[in-house]
PDB file of C-alpha atoms in Angstrom:
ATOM      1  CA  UNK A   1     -17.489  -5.602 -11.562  1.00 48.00           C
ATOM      2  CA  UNK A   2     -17.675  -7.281  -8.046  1.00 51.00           C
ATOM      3  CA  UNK A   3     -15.435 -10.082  -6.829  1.00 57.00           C
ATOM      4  CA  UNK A   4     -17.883 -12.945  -7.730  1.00 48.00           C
ATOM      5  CA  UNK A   5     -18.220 -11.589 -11.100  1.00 46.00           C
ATOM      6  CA  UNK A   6     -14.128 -11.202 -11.658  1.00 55.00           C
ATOM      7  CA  UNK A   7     -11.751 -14.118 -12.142  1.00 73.00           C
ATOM      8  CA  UNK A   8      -9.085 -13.804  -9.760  1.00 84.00           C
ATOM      9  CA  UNK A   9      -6.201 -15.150 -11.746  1.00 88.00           C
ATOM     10  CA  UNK A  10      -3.106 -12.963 -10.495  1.00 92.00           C
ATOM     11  CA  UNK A  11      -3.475 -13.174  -6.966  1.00 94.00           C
ATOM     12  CA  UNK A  12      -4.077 -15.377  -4.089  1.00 95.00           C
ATOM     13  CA  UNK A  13      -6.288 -13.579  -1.661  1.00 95.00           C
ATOM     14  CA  UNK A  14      -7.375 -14.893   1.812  1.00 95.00           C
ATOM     15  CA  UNK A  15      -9.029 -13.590   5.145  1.00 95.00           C
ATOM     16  CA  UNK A  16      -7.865 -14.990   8.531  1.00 93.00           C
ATOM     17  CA  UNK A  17      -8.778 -13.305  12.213  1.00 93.00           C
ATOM     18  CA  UNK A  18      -9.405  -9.681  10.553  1.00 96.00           C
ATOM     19  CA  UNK A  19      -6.629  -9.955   8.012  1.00 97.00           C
ATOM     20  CA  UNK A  20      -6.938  -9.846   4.519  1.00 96.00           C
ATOM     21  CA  UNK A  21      -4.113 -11.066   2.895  1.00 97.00           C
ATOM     22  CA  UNK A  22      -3.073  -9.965  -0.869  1.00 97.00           C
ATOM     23  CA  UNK A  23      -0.385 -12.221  -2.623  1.00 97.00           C
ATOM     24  CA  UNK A  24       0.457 -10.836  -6.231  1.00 96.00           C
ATOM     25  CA  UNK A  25       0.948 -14.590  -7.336  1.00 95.00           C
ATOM     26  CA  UNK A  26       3.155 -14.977 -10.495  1.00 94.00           C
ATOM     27  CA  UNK A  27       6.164 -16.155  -9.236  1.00 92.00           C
ATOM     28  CA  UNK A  28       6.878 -16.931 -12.905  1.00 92.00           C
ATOM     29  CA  UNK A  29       7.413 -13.610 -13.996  1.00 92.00           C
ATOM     30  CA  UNK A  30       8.547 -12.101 -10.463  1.00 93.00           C
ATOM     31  CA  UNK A  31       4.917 -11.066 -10.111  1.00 94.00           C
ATOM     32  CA  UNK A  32       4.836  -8.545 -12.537  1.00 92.00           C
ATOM     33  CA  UNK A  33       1.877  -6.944 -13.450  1.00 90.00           C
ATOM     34  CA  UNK A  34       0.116  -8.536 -16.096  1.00 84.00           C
ATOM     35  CA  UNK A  35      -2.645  -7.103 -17.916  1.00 77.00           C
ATOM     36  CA  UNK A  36      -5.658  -7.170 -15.706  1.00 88.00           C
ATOM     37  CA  UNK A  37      -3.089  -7.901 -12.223  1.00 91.00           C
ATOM     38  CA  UNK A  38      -4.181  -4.762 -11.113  1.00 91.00           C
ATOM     39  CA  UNK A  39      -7.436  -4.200 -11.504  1.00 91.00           C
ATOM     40  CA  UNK A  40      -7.689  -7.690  -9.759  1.00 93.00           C
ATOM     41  CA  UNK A  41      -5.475  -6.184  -7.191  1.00 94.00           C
ATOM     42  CA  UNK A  42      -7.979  -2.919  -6.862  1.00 94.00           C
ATOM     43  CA  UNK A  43     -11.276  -5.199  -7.060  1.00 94.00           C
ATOM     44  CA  UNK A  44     -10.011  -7.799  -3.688  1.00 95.00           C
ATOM     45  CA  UNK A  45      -9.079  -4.486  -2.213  1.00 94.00           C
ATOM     46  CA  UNK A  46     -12.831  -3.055  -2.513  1.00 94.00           C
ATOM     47  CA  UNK A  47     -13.867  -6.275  -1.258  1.00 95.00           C
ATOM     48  CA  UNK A  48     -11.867  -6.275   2.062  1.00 95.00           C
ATOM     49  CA  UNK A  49     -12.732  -2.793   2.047  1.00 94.00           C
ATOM     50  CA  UNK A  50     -16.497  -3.332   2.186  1.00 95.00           C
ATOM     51  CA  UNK A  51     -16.144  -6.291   4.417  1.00 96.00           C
ATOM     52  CA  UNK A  52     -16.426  -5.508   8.259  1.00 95.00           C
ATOM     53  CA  UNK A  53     -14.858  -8.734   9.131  1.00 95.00           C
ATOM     54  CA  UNK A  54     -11.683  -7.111   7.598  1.00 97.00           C
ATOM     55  CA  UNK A  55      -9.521  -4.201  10.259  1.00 97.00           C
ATOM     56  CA  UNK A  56      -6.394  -4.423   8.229  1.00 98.00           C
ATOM     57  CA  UNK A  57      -5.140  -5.293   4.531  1.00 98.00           C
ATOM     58  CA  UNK A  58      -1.808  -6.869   3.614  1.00 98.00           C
ATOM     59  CA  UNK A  59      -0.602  -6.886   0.334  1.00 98.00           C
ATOM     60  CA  UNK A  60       3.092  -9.369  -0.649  1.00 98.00           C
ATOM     61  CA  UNK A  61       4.189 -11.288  -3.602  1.00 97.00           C
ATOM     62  CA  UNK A  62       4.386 -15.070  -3.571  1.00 96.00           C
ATOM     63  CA  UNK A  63       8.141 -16.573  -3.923  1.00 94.00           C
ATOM     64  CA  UNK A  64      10.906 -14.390  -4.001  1.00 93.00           C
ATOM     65  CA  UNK A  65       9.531 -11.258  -5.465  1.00 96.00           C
ATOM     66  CA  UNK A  66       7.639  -8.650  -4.300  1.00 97.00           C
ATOM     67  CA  UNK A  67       6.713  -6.932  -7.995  1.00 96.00           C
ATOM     68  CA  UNK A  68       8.738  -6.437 -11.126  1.00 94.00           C
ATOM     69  CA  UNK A  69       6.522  -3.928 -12.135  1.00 89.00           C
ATOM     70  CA  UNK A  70       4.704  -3.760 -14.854  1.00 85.00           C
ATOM     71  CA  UNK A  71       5.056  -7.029 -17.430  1.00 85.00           C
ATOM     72  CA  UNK A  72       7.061  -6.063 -20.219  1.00 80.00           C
ATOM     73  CA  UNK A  73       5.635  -8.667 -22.754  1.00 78.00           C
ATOM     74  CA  UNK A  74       2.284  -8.974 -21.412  1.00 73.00           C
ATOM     75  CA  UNK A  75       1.711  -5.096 -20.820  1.00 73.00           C
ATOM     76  CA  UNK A  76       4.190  -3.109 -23.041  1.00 70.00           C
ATOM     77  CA  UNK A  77       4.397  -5.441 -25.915  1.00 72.00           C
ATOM     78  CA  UNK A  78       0.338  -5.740 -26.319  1.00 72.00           C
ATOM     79  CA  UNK A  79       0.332  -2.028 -25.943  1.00 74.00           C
ATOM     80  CA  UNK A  80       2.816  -1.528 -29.068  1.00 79.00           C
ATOM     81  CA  UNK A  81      -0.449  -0.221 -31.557  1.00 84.00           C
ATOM     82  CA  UNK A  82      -2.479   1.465 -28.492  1.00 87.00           C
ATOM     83  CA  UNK A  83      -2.467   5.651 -28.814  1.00 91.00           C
ATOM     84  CA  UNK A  84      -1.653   8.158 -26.165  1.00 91.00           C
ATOM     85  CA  UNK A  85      -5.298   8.322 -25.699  1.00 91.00           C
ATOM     86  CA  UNK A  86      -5.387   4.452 -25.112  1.00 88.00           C
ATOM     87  CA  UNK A  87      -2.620   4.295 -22.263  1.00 87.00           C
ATOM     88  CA  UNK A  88      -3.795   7.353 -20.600  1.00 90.00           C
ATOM     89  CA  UNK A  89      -7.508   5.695 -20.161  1.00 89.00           C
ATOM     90  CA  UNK A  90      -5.668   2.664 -19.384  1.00 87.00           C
ATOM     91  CA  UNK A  91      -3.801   3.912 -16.537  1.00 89.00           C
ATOM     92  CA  UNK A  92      -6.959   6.074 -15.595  1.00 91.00           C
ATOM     93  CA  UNK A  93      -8.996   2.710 -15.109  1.00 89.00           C
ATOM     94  CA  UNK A  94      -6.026   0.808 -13.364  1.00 88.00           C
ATOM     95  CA  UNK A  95      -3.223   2.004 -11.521  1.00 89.00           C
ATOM     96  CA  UNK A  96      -5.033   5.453 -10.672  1.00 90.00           C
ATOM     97  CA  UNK A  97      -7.807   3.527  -9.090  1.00 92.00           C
ATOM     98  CA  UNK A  98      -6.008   1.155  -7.364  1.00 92.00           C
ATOM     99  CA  UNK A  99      -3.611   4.000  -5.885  1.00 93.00           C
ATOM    100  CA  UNK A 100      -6.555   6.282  -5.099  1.00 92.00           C
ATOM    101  CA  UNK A 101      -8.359   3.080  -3.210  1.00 93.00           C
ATOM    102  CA  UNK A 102      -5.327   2.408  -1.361  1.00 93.00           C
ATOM    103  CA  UNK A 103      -5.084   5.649  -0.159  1.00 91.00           C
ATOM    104  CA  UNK A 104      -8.760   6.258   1.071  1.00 92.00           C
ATOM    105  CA  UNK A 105      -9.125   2.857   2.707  1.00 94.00           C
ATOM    106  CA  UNK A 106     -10.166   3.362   6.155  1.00 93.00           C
ATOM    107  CA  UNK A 107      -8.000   0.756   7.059  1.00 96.00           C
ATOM    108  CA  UNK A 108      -4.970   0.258   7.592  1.00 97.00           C
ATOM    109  CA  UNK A 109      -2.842  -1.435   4.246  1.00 98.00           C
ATOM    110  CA  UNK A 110       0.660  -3.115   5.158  1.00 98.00           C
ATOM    111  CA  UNK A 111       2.855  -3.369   2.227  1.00 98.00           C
ATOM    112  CA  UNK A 112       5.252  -6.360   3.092  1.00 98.00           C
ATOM    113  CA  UNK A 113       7.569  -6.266   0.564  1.00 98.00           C
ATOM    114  CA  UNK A 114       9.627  -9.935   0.369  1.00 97.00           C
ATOM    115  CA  UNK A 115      11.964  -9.423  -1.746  1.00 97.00           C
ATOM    116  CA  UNK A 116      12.307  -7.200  -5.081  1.00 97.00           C
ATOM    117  CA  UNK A 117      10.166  -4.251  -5.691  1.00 97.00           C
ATOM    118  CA  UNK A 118      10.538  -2.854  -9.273  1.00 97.00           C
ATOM    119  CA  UNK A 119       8.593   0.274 -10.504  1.00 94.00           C
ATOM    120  CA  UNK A 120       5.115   0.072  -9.936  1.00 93.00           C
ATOM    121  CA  UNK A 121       6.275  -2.879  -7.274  1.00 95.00           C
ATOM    122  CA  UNK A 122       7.774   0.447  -5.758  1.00 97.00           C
ATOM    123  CA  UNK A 123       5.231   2.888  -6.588  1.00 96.00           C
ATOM    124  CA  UNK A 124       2.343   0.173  -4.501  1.00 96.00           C
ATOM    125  CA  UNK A 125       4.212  -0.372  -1.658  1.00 97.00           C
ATOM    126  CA  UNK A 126       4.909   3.592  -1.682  1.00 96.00           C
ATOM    127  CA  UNK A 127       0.492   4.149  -1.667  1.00 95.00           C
ATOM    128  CA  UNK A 128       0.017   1.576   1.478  1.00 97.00           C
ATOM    129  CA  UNK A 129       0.632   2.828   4.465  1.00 97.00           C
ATOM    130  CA  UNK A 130       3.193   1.424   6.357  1.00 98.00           C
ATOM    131  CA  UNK A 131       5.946  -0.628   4.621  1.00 98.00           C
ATOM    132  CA  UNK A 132       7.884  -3.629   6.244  1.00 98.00           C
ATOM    133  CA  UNK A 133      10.642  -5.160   4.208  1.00 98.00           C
ATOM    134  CA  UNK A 134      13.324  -8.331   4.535  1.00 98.00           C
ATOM    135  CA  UNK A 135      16.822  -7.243   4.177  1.00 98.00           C
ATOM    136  CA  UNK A 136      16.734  -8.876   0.933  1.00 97.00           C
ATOM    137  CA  UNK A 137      14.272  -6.772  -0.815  1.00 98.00           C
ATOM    138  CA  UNK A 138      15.698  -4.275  -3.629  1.00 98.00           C
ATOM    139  CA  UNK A 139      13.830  -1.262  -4.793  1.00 98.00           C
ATOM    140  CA  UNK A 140      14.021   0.782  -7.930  1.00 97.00           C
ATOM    141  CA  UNK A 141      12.163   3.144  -9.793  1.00 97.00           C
ATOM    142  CA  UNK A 142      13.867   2.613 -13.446  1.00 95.00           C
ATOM    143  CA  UNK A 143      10.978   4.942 -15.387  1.00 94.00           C
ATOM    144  CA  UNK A 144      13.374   7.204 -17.211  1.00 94.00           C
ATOM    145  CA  UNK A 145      15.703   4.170 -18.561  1.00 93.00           C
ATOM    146  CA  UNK A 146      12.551   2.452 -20.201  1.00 90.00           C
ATOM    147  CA  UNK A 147      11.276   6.292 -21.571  1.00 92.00           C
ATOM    148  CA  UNK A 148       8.306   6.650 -19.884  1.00 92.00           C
ATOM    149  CA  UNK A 149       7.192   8.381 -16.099  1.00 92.00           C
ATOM    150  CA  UNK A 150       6.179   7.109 -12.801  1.00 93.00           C
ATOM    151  CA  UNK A 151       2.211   6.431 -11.947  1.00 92.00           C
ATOM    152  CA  UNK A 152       0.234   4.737  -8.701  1.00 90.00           C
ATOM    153  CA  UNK A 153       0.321   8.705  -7.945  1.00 92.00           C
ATOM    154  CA  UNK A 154       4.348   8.164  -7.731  1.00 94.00           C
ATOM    155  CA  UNK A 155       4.690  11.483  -8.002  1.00 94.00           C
ATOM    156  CA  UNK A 156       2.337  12.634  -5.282  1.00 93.00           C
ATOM    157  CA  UNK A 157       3.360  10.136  -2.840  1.00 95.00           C
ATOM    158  CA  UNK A 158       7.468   9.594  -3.061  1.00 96.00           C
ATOM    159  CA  UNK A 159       8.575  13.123  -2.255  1.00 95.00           C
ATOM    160  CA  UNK A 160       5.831  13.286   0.271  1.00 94.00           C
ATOM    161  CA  UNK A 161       7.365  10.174   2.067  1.00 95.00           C
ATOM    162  CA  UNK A 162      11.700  10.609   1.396  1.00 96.00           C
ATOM    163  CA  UNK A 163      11.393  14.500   0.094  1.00 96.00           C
ATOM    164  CA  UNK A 164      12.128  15.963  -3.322  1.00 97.00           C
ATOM    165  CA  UNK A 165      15.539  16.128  -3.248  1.00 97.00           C
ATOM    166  CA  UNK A 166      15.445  11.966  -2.124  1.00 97.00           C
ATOM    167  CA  UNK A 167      12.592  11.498  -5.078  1.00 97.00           C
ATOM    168  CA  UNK A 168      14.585  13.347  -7.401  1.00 97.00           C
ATOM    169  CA  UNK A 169      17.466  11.082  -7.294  1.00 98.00           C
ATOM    170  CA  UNK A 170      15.465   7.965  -6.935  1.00 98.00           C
ATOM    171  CA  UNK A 171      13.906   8.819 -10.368  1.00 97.00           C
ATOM    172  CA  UNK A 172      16.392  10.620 -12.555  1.00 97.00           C
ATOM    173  CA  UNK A 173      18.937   7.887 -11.406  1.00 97.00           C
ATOM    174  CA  UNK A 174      16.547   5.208 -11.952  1.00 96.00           C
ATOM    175  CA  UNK A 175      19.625   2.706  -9.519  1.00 96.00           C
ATOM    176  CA  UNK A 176      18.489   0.002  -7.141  1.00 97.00           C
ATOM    177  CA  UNK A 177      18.558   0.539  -3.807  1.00 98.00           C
ATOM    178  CA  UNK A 178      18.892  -2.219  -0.994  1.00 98.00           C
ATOM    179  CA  UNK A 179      17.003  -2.382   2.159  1.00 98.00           C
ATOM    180  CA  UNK A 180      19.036  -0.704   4.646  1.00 97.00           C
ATOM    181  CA  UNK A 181      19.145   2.744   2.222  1.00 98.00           C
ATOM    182  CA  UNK A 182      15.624   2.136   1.994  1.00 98.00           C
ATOM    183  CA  UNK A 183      15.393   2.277   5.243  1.00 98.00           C
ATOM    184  CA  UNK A 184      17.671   5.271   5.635  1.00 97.00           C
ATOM    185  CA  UNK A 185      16.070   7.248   3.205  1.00 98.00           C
ATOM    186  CA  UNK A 186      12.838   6.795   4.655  1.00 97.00           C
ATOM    187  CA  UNK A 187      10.839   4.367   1.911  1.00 97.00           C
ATOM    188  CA  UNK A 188      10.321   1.762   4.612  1.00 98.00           C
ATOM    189  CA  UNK A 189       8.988   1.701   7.630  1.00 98.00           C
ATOM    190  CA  UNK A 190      10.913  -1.528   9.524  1.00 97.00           C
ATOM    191  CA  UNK A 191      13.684  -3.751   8.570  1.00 98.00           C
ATOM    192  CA  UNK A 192      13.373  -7.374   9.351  1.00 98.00           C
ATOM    193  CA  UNK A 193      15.657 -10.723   8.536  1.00 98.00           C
ATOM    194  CA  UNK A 194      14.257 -12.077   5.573  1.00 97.00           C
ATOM    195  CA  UNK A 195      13.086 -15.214   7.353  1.00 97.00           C
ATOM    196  CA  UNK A 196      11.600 -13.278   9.811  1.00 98.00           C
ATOM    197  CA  UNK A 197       9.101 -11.446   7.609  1.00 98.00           C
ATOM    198  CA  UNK A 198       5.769 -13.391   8.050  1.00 97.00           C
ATOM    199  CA  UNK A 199       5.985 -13.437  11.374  1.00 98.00           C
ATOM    200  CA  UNK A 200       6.916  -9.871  11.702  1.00 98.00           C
ATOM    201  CA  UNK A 201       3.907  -8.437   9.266  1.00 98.00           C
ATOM    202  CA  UNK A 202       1.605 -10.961  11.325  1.00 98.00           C
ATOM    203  CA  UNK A 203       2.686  -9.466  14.540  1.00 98.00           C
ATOM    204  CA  UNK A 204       2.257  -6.221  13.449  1.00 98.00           C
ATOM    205  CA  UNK A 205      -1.034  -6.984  11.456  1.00 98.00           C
ATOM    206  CA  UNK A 206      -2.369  -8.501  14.248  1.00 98.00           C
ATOM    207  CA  UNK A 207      -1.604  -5.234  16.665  1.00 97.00           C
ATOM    208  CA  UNK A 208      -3.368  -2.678  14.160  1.00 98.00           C
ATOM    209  CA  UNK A 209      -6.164  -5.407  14.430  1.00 97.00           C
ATOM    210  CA  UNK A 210      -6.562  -5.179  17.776  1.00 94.00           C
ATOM    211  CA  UNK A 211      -6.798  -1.223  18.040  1.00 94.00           C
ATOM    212  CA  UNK A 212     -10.321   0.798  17.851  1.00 92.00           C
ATOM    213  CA  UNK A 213     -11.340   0.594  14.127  1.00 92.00           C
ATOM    214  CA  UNK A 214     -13.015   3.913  14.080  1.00 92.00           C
ATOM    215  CA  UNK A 215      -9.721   5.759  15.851  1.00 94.00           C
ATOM    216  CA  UNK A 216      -8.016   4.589  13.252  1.00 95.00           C
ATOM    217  CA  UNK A 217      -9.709   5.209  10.146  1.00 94.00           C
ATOM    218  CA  UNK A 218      -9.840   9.024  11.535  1.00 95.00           C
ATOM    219  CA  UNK A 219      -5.965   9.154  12.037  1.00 95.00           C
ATOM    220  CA  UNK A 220      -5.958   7.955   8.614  1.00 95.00           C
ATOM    221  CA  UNK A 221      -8.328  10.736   7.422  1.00 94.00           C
ATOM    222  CA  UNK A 222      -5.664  13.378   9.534  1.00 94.00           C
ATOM    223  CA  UNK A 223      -3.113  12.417   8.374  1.00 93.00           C
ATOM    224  CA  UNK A 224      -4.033  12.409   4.408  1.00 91.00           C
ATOM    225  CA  UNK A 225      -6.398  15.806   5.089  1.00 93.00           C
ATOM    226  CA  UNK A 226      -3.097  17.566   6.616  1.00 93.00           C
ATOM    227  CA  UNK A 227      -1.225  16.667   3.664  1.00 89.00           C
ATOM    228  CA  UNK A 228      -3.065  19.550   1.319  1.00 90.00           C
ATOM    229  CA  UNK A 229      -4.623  21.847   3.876  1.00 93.00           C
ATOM    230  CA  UNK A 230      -2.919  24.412   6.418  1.00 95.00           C
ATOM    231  CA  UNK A 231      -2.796  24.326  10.271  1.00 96.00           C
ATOM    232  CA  UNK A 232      -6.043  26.358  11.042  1.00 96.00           C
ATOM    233  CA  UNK A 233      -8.164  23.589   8.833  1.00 95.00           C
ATOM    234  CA  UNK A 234      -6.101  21.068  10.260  1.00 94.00           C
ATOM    235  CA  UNK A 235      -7.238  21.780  13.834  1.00 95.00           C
ATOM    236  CA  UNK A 236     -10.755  22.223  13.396  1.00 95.00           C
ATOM    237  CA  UNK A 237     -10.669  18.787  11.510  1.00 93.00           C
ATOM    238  CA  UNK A 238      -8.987  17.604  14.492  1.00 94.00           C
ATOM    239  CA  UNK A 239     -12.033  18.820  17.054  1.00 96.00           C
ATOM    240  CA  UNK A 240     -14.420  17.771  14.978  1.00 94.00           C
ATOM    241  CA  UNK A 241     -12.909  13.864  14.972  1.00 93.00           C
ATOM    242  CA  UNK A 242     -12.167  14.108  18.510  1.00 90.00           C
ATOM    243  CA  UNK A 243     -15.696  14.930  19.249  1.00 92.00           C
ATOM    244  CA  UNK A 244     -17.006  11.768  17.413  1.00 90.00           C
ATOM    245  CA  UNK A 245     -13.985   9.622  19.068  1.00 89.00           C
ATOM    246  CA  UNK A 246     -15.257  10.983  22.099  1.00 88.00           C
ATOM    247  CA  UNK A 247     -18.407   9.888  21.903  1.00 88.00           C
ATOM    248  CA  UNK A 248     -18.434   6.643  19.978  1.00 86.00           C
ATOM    249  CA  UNK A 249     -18.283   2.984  22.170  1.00 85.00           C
ATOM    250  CA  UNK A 250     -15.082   1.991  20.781  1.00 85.00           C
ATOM    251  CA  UNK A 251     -13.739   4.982  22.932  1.00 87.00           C
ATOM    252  CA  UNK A 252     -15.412   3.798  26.198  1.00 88.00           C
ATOM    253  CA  UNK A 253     -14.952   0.692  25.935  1.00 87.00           C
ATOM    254  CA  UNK A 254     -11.209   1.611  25.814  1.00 86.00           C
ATOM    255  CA  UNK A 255     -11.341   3.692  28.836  1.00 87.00           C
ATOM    256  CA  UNK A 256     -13.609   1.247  30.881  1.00 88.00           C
ATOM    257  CA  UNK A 257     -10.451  -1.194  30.158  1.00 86.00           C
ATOM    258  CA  UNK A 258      -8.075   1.346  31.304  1.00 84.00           C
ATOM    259  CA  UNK A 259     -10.144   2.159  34.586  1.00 85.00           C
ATOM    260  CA  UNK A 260     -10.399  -1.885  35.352  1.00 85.00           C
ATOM    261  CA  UNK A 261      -6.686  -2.645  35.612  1.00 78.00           C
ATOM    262  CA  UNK A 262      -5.418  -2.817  38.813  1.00 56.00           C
ATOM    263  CA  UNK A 263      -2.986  -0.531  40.164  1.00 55.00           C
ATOM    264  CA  UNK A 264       0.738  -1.914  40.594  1.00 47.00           C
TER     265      UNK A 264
END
C-alpha cells in the first residue's frame, strides 16, 4: 500500500530542509500503538526512505509521551479470539517490518524520545539508530508482567546495544528506568533538559544532514554487516566501500573543500 493509498491517522508526518519528521500522535492514549499505528509508522518510513529530498528520519511522540507501547484496549482486547497463528502473522506484517525497515534504512533514523517510552515505545527507539532523550523520559520493558515476550527484534537489538547481562535485567525485571540509568547503561545516546529537546534533535538532525549521504549509508551498512560476520569479512567489506567512497563526487567534493580553506 503506498502513502497516497493509506490514511495516516496515528501520526503527524512532515518534511522540512532534508528532515522527515515522525510524530506518533495520540496524545490521548500516551501514543500507544493502536491497531494499524505501526504499519502507518513503517509505510511514512518507506516513503522518506524512497524520497531523495529526505538525508535523515526522526521519529517522537506528540505531548508528553514518547510510546506506551502497544494499546491495551485497542490491540490486546480486539485480539482476545485471535489464535497463535493470528498474532504471529500479525506481528510478522507489523512490528517485524517496521523494525527490519528501520534497520536497513540508508539513512540515518533519530529516535527522540520526549518523555515515556513503554515496551515497544522502548523496543523502536532501541531499532533507530541513535537515541536522544529529555531527562524526563522513563523507559521500561514490562513484557514478562503482562505474560507475553519482547518484539521490534528486541531481542536482537537490546543486548547488542547494553549487553546480555544489562538486557537480562531490563527484561526479567520488567522496572522503569529514568534517563540518567538509561544513559549509564548505554540505551541512549545523549541526555538533554527536557526543554531543550527540539532544539537539540534539530541540531543534531541538521549535522547528519549536512554530511555525504553515500558515506553514510555505507557506515551504516559496516556497522550492521560487522554485527554477524568476523574480522576477515569485515575488512574486505571495508575495501570494497572505501573503493566506491573513493571514487564517488560526494568524496571530492569533500576534499576539494578541505584543500580550499586557507591555512591559519
Amino acid at each position: 500500500m503506498t502513502l497516497s493509498a493509506m490514511q495516516i491517522t496515528d501520526l503527524k508526518y512532515e518534511k522540512s530542509d532534508a528532515i522527515a519528521w515522525v510524530r506518533i500522535d495520540r496524545p490521548e492514549r500516551r501514543n500507544a500503538l493502536g491497531d494499524t499505528t505501526t504499519r502507518q509508522i513503517a509505510q511514512v518510513c518507506q516513503d522518506a526512505a524512497h524520497d531523495p529530498a529526505v538525508r535523515v528520519l526522526v521519529v517522537t511522540g506528540v505531548g508528553d509521551a514518547f510510546c506506551a507501547g502497544g494499546d491495551m484496549q485497542d490491540t490486546f482486547e480486539r485480539g482476545r479470539d485471535m489464535s497463535a497463528q493470528q498474532w504471529s502473522d500479525r506481528i510478522r506484517n507489523g512490528p517485524n517490518v517496521l523494525a527490519r525497515l528501520l534497520q536497513t534504512l540508508d539513512k540515518p533514523v533519530i529516535a527522540a524520545v520526549n518523555g515515556v517510552a513503554v515496551g515497544g515505545g522502548t523496543t523502536i527507539a532501541l531499532a533507530c539508530d541513535l537515541r536522544i532523550t529529555s531527562d524526563q523520559a522513563r523507559f521500561c520493558l514490562p513484557f514478562a508482567r503482562i505474560g507475553i515476550t519482547p518484539e521490534f527484534g528486541c531481542s536482537y537489538l537490546l543486548q547488542r546495544v547494553v549487553g546480555l547481562g544489562r538486557a537480562m535485567e531490563l527484561l526479567l525485571l520488567g522496572e522503569f528506568i529514568g534517563a540518567e540509568t538509561a544513559e549509564r547503561y548505554g540505551l541512549v545516546n545523549r541526555v538533554v533538559a527536557h526543554q531543550d529537546l527540539p532544539q537539540a534533535t534539530l541540531q543534531m538532525a541538521q549535522h547528519l544532514a549536512a554530511l555525504p549521504a553515500e558515506a553514510l549509508a555505507r557506515i551504516k551498512q559496516l556497522q550492521r554487516f560487522a554485527q554477524s560476520n568476523g574480522l576477515d569479512a569485515t575488512l574486505e567489506q571495508e575495501a570494497l566501500s572505501l573503493g566506491q567512497c573513493f571514487t564517488s563526487e560526494e568524496h571530492r567534493a569533500a576534499v576539494a573543500r578541505f584543500l580550499s580553506r586557507k591555512p591559519r
